[in-house]
PDB file of N, CA, C and O in Angstrom:
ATOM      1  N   UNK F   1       0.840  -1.164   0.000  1.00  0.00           N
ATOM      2  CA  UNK F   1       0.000   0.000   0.000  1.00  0.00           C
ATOM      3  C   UNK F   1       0.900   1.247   0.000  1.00  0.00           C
ATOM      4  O   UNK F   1       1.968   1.191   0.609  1.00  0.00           O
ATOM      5  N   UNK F   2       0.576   2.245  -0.573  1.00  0.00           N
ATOM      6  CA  UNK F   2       1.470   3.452  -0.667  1.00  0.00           C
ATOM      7  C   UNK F   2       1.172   4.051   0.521  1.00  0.00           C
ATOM      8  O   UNK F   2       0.046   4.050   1.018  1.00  0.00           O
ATOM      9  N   UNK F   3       2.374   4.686   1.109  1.00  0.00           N
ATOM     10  CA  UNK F   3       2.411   5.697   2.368  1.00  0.00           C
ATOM     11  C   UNK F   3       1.920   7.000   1.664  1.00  0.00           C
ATOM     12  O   UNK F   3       2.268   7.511   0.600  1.00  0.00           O
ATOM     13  N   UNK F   4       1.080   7.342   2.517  1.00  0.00           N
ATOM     14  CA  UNK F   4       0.553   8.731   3.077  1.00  0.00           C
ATOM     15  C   UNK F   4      -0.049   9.157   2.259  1.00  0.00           C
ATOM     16  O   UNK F   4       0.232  10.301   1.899  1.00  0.00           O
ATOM     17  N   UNK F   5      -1.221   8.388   1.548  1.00  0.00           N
ATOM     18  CA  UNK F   5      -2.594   8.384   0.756  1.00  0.00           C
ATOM     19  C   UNK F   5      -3.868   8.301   1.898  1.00  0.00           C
ATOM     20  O   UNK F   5      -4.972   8.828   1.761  1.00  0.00           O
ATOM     21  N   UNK F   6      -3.424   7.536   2.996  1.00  0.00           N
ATOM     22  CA  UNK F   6      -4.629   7.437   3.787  1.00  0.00           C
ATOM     23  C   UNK F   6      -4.284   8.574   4.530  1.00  0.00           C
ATOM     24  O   UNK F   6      -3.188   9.134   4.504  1.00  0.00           O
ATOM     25  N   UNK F   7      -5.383   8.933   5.273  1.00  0.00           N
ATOM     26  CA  UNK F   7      -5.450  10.109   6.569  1.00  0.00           C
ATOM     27  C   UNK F   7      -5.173   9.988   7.553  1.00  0.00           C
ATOM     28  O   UNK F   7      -4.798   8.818   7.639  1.00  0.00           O
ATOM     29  N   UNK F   8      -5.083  10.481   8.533  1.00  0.00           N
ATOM     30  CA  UNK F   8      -4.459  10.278   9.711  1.00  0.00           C
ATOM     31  C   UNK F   8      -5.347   8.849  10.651  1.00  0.00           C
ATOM     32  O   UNK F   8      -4.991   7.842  11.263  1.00  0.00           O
ATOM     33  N   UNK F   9      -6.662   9.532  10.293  1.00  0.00           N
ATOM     34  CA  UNK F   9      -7.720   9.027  11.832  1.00  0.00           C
ATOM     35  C   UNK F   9      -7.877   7.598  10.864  1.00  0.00           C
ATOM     36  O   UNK F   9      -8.963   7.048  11.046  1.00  0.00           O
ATOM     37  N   UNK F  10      -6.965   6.902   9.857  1.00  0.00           N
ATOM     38  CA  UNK F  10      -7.194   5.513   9.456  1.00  0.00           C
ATOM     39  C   UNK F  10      -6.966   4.735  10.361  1.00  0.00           C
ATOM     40  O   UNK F  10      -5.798   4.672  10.744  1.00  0.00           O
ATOM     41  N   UNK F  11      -7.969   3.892  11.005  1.00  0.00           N
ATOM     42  CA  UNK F  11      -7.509   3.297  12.122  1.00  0.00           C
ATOM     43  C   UNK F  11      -8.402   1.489  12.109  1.00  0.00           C
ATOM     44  O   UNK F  11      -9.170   1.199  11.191  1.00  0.00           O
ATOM     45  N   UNK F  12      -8.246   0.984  12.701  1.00  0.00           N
ATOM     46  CA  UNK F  12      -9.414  -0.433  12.716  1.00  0.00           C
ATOM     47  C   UNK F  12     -10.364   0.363  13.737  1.00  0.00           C
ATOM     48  O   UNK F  12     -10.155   1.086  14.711  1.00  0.00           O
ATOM     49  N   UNK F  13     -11.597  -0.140  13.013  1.00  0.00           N
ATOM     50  CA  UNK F  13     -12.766   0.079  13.649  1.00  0.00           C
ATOM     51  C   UNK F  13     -13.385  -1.149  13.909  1.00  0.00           C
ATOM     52  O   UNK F  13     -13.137  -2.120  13.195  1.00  0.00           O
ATOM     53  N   UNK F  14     -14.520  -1.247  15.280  1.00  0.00           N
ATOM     54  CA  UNK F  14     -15.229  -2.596  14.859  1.00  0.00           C
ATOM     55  C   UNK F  14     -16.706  -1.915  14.475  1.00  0.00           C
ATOM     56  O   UNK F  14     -16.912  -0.715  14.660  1.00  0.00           O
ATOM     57  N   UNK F  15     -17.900  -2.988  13.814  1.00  0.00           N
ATOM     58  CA  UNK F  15     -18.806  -2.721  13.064  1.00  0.00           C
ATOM     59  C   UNK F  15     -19.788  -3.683  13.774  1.00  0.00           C
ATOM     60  O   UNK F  15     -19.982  -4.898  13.780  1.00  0.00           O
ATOM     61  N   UNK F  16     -20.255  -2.726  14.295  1.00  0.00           N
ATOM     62  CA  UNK F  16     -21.491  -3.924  15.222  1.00  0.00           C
ATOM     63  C   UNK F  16     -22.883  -4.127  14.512  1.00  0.00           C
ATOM     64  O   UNK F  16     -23.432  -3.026  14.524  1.00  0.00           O
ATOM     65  N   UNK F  17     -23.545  -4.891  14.008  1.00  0.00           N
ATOM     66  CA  UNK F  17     -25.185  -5.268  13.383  1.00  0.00           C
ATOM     67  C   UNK F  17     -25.646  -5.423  14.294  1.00  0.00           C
ATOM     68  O   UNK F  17     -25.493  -6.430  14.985  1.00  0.00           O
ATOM     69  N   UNK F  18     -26.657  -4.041  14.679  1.00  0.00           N
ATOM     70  CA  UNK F  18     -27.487  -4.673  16.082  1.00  0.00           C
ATOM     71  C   UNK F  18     -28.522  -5.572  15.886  1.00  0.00           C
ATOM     72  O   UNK F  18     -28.883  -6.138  16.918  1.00  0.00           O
ATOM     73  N   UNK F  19     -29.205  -5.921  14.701  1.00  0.00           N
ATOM     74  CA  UNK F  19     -30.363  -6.808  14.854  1.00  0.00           C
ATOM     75  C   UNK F  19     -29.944  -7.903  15.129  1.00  0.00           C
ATOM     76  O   UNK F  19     -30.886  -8.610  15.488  1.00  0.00           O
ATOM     77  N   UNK F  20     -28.275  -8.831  15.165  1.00  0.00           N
ATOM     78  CA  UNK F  20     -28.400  -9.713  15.327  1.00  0.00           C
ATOM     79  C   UNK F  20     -27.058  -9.960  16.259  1.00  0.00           C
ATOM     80  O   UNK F  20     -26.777 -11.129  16.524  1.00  0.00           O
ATOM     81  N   UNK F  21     -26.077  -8.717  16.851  1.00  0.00           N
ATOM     82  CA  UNK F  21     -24.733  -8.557  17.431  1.00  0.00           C
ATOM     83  C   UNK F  21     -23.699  -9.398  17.074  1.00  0.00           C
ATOM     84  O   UNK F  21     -23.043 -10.015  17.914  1.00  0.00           O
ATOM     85  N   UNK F  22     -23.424  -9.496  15.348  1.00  0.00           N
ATOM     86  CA  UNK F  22     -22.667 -10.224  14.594  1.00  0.00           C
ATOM     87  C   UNK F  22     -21.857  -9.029  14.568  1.00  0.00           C
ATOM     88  O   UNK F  22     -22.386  -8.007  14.129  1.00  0.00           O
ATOM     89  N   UNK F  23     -20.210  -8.974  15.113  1.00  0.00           N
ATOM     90  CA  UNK F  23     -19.138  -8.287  14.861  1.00  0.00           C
ATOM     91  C   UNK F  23     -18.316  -8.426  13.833  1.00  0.00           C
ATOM     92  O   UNK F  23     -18.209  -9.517  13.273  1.00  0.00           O
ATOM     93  N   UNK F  24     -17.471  -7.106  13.354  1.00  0.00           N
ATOM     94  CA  UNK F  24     -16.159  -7.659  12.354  1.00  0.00           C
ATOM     95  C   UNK F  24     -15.412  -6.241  12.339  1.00  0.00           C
ATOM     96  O   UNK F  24     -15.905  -5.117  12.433  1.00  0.00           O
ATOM     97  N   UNK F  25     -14.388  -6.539  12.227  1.00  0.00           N
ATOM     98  CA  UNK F  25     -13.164  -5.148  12.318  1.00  0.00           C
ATOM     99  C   UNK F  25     -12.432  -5.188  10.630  1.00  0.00           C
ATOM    100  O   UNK F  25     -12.014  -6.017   9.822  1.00  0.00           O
ATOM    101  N   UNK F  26     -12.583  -3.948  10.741  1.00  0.00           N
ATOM    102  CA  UNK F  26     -12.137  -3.780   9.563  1.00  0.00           C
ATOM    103  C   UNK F  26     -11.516  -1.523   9.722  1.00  0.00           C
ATOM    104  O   UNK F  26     -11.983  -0.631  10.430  1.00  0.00           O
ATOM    105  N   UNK F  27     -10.686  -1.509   8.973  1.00  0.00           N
ATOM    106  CA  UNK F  27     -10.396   0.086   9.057  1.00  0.00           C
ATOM    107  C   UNK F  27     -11.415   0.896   8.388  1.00  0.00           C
ATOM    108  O   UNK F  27     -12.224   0.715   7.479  1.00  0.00           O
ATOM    109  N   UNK F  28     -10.996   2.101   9.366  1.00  0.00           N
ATOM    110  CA  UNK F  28     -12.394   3.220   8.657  1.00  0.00           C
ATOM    111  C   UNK F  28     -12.116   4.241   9.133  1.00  0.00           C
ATOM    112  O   UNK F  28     -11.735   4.040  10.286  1.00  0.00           O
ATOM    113  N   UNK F  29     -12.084   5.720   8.764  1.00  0.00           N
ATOM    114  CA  UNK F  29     -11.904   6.853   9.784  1.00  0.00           C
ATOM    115  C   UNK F  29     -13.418   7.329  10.200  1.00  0.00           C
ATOM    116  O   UNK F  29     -13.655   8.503  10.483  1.00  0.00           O
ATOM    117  N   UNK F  30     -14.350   6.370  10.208  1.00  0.00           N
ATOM    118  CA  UNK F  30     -16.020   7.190  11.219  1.00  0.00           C
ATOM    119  C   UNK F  30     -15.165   7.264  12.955  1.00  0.00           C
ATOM    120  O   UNK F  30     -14.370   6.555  13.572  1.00  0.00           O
ATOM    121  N   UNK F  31     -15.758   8.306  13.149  1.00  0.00           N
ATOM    122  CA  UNK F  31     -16.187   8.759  14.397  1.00  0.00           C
ATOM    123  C   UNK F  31     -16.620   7.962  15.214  1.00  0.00           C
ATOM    124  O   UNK F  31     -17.365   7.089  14.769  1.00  0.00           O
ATOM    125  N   UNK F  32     -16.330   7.967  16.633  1.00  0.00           N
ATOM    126  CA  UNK F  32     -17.326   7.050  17.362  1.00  0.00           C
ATOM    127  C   UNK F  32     -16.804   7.545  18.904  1.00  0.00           C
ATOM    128  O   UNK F  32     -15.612   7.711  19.162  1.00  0.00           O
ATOM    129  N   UNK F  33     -17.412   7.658  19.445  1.00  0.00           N
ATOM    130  CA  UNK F  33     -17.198   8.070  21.022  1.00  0.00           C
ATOM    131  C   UNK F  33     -17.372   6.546  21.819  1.00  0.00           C
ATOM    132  O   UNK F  33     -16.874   6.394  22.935  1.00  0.00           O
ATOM    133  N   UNK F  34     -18.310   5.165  20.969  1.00  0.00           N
ATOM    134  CA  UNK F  34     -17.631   4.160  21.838  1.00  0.00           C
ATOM    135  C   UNK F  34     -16.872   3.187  21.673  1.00  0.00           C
ATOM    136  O   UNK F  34     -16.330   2.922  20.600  1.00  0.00           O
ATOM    137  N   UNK F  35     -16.735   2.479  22.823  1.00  0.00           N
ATOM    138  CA  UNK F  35     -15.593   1.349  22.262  1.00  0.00           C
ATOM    139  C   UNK F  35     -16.313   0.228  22.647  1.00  0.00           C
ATOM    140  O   UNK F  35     -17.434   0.282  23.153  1.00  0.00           O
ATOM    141  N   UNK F  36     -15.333  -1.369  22.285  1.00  0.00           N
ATOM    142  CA  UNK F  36     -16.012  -2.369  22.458  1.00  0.00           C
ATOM    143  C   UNK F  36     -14.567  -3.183  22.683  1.00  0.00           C
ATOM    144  O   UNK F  36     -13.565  -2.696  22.158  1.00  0.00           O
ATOM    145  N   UNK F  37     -14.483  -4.060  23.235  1.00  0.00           N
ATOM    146  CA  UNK F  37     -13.458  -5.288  23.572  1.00  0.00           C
ATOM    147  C   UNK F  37     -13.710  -6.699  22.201  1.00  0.00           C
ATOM    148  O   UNK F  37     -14.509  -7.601  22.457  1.00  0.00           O
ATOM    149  N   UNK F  38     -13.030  -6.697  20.997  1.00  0.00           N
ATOM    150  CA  UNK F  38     -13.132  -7.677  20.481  1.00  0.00           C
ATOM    151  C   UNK F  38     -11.915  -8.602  20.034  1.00  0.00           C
ATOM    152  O   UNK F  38     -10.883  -7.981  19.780  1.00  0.00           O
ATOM    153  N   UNK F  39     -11.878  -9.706  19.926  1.00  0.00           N
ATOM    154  CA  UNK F  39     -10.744 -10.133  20.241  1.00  0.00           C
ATOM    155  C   UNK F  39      -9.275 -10.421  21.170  1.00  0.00           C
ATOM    156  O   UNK F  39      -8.292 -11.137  20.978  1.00  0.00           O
ATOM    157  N   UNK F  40      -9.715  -9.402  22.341  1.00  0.00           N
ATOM    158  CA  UNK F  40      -9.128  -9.485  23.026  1.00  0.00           C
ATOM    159  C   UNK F  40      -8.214  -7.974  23.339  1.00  0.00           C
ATOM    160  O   UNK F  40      -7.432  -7.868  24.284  1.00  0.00           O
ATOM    161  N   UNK F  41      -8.465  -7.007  22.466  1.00  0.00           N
ATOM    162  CA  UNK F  41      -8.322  -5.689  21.977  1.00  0.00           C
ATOM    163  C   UNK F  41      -9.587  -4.528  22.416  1.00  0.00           C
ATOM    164  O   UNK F  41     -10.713  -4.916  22.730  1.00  0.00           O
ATOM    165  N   UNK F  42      -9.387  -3.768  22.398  1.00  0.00           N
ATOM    166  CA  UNK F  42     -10.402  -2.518  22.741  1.00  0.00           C
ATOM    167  C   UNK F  42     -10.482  -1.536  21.382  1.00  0.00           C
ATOM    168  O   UNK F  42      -9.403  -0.961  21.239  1.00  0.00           O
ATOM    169  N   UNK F  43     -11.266  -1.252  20.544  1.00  0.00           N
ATOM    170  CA  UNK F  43     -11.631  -0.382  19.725  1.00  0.00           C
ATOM    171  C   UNK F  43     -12.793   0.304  19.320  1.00  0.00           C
ATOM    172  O   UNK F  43     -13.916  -0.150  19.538  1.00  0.00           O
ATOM    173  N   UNK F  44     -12.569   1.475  18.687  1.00  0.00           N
ATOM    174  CA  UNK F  44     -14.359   2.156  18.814  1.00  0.00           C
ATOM    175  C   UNK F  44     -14.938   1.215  18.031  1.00  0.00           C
ATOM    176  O   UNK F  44     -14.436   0.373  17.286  1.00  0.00           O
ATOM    177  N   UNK F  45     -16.336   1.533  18.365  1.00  0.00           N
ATOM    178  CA  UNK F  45     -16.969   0.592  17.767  1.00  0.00           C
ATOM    179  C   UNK F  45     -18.589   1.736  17.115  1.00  0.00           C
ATOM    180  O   UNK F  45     -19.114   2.753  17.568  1.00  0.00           O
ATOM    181  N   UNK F  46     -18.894   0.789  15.798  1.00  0.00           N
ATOM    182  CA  UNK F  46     -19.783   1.389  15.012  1.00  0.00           C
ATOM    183  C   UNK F  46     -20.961   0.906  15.036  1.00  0.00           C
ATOM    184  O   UNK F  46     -20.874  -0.306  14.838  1.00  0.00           O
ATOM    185  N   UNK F  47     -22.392   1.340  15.225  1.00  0.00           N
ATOM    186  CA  UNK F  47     -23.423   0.480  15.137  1.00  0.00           C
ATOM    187  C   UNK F  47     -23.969   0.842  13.876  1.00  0.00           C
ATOM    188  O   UNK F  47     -24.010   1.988  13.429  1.00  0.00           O
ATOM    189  N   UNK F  48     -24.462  -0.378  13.224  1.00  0.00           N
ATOM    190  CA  UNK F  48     -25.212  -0.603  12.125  1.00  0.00           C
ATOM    191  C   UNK F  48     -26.553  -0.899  12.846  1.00  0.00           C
ATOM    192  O   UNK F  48     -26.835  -1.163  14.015  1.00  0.00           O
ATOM    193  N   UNK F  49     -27.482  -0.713  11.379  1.00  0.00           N
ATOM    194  CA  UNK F  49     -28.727  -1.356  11.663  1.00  0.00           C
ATOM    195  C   UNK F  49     -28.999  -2.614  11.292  1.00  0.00           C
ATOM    196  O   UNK F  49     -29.720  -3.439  11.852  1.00  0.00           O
ATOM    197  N   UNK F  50     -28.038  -2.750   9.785  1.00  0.00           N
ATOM    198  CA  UNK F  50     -27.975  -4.064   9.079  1.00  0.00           C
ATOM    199  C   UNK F  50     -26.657  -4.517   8.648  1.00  0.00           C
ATOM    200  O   UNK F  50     -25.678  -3.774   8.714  1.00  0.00           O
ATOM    201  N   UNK F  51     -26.597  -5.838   8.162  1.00  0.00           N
ATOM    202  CA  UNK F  51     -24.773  -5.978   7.580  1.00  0.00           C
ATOM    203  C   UNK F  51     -25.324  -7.125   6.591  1.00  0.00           C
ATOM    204  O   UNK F  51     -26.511  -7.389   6.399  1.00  0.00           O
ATOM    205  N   UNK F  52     -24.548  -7.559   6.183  1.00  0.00           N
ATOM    206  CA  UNK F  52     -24.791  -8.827   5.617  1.00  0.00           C
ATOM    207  C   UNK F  52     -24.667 -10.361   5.839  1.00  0.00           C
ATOM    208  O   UNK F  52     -24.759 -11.260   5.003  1.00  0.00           O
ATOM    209  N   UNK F  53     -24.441 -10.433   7.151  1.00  0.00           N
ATOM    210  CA  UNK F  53     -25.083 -11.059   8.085  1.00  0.00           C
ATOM    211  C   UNK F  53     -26.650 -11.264   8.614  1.00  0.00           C
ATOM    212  O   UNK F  53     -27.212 -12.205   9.174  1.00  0.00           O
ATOM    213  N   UNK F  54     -27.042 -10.101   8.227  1.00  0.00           N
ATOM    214  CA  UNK F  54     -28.560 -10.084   9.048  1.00  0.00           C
ATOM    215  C   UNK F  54     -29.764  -9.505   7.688  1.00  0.00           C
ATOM    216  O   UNK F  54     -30.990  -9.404   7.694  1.00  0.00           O
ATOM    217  N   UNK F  55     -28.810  -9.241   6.711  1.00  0.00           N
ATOM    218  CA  UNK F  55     -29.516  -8.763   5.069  1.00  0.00           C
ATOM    219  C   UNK F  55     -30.594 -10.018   4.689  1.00  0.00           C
ATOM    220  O   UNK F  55     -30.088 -11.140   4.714  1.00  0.00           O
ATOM    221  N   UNK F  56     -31.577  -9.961   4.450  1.00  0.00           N
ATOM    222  CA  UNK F  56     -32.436 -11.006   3.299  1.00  0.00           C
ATOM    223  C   UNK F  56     -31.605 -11.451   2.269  1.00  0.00           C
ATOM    224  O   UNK F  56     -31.212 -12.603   2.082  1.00  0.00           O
ATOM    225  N   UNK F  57     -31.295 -10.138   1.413  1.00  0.00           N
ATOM    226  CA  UNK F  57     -30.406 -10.944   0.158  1.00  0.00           C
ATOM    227  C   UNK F  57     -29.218 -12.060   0.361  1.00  0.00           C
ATOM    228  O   UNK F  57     -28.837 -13.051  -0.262  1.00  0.00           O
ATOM    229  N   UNK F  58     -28.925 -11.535   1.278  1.00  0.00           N
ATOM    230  CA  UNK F  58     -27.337 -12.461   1.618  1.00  0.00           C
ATOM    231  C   UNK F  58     -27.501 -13.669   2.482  1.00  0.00           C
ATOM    232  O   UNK F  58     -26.891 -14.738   2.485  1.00  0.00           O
ATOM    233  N   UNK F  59     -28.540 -13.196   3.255  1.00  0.00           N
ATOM    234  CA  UNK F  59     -28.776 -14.738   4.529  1.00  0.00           C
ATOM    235  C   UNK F  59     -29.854 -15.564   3.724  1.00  0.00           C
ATOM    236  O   UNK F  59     -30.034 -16.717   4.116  1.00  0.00           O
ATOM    237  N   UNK F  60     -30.804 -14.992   2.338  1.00  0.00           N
ATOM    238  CA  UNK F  60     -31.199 -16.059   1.373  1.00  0.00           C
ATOM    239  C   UNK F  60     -32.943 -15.958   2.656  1.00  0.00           C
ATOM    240  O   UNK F  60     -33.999 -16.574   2.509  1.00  0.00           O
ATOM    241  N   UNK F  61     -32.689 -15.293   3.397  1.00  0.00           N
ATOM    242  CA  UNK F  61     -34.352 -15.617   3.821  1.00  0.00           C
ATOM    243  C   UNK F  61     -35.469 -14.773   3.645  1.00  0.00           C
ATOM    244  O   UNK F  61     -36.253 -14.534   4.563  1.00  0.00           O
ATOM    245  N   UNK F  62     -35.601 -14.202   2.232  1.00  0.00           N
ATOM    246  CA  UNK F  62     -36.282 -13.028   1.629  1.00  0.00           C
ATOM    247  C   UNK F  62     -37.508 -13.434   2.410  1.00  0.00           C
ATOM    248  O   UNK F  62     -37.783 -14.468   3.019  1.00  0.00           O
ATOM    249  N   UNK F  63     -38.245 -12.160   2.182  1.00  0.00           N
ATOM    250  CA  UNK F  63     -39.762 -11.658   3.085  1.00  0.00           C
ATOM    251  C   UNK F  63     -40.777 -11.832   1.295  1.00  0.00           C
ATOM    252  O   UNK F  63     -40.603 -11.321   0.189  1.00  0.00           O
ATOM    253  N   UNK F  64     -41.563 -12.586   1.728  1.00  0.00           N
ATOM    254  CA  UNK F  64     -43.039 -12.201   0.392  1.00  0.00           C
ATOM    255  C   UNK F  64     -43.495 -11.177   1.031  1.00  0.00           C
ATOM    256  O   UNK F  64     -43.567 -11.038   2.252  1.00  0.00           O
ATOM    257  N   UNK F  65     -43.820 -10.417   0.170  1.00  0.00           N
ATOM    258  CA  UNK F  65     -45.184  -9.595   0.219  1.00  0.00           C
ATOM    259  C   UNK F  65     -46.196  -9.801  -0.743  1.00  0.00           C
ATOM    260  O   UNK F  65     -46.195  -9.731  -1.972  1.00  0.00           O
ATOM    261  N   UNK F  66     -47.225 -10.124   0.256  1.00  0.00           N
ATOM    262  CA  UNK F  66     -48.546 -10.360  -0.595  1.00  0.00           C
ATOM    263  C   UNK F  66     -49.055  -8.737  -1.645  1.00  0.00           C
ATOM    264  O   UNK F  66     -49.873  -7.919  -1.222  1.00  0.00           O
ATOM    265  N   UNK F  67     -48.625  -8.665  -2.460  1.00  0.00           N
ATOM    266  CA  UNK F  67     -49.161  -7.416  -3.301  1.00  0.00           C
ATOM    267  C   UNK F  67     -50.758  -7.492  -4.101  1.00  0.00           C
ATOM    268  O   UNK F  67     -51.589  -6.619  -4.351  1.00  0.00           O
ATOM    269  N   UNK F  68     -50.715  -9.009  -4.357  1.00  0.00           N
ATOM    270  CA  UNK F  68     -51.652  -9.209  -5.349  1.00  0.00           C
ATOM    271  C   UNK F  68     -53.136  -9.244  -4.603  1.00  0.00           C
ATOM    272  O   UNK F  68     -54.161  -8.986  -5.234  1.00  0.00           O
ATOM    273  N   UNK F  69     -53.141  -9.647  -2.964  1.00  0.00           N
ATOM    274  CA  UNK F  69     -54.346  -9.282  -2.228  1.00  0.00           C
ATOM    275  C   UNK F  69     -54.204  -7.650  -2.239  1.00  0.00           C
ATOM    276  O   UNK F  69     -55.015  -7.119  -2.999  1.00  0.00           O
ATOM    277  N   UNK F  70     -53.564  -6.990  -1.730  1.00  0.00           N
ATOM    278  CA  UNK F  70     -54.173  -6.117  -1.972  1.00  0.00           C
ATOM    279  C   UNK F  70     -54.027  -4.913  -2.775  1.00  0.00           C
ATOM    280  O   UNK F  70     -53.924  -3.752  -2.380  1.00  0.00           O
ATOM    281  N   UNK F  71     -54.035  -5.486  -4.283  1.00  0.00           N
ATOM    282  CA  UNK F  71     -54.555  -4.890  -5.458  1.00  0.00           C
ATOM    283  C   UNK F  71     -55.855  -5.333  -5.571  1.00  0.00           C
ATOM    284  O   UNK F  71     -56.698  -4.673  -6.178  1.00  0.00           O
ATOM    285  N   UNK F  72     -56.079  -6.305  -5.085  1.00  0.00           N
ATOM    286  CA  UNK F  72     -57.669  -7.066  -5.329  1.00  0.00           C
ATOM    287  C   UNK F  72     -58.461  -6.281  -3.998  1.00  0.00           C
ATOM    288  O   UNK F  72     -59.571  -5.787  -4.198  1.00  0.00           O
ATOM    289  N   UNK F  73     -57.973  -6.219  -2.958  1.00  0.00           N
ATOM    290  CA  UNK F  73     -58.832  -5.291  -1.974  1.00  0.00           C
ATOM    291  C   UNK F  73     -59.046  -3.679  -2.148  1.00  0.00           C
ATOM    292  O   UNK F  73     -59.870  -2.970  -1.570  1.00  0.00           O
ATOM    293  N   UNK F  74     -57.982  -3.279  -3.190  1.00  0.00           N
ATOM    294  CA  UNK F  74     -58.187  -1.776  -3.089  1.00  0.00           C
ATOM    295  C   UNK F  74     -59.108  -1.884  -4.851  1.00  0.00           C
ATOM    296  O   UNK F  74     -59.648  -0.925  -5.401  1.00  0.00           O
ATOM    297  N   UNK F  75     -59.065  -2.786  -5.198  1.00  0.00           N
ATOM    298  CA  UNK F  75     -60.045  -2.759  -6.776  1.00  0.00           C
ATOM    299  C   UNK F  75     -61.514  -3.254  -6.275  1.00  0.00           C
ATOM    300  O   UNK F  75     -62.506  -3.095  -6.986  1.00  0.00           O
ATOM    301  N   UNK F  76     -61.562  -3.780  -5.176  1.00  0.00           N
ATOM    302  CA  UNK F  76     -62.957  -4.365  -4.672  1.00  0.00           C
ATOM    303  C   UNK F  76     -63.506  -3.320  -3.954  1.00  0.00           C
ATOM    304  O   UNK F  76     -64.626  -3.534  -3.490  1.00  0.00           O
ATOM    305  N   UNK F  77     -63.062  -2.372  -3.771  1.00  0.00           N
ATOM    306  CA  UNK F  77     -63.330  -0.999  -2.957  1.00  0.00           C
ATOM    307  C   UNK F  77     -63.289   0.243  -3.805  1.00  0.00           C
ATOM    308  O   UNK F  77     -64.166   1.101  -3.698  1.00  0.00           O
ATOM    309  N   UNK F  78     -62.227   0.358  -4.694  1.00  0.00           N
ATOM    310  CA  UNK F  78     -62.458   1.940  -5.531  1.00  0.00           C
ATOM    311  C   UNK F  78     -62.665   1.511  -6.893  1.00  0.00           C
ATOM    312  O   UNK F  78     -62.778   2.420  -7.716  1.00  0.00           O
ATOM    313  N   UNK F  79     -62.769  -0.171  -7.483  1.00  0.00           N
ATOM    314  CA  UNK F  79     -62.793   0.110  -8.791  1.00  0.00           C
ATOM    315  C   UNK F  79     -63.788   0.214  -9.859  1.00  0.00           C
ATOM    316  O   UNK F  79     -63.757   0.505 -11.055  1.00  0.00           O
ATOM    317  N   UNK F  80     -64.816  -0.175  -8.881  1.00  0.00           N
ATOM    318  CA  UNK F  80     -66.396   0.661  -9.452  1.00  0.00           C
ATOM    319  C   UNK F  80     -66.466   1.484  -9.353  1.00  0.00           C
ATOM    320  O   UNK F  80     -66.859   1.876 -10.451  1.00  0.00           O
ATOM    321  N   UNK F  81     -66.350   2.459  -8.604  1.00  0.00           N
ATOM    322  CA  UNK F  81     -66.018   3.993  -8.567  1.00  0.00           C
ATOM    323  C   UNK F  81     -65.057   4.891  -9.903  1.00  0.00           C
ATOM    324  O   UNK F  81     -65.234   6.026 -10.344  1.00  0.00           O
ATOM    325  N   UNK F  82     -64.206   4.027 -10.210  1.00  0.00           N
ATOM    326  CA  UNK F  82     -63.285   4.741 -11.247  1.00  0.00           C
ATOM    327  C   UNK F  82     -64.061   4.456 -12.287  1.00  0.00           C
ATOM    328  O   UNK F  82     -63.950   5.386 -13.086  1.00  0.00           O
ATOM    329  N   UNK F  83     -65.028   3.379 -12.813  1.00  0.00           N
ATOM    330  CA  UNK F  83     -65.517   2.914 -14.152  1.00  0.00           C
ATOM    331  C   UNK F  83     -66.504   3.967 -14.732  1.00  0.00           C
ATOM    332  O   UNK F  83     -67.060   3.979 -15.830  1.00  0.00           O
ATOM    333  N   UNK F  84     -66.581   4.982 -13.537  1.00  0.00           N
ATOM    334  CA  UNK F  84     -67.948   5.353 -14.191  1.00  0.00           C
ATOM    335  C   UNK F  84     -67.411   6.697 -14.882  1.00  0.00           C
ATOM    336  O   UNK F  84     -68.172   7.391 -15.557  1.00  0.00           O
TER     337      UNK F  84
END
């Protein structure tokens, strides 16, 4: 890696997924006022909401949504109304 392309505050961060408290360290200069003990080490630590750990696409356990009830409930309700 070439010296003195990165910035100063390049440092390891850890990356916390709270929906499911799956960790991983990796460098980053975000901000963070906290820290966390991983590995046996102390570093700030980042909260996510999601990672790919806890993603549908990636963990393969996609959500249906029923769309087609209700196109049929909102046409059973306004779509005599629009015909006229």
């Amino acid at each position: 890696m070439k010296k003195g392309i990165h910035p100063d505050n390049y440092r390891p961060v850890v990356f916390k997924d709270m929906s499911n408290g799956d960790m991983f360290l990796t460098k980053s200069t975000a901000k963070s006022n906290e820290t966390v003990e991983f590995e046996g080490e102390t570093y700030p630590v980042i909260k996510v909401e999601i990672s790919s750990t806890s993603h549908p696409f990636y963990t393969g356990k996609s959500k249906l949504v029923d769309t087609a009830g209700r196109v049929d409930k909102f046409m059973s309700r306004y779509g005599k109304a629009a015909k006229k």
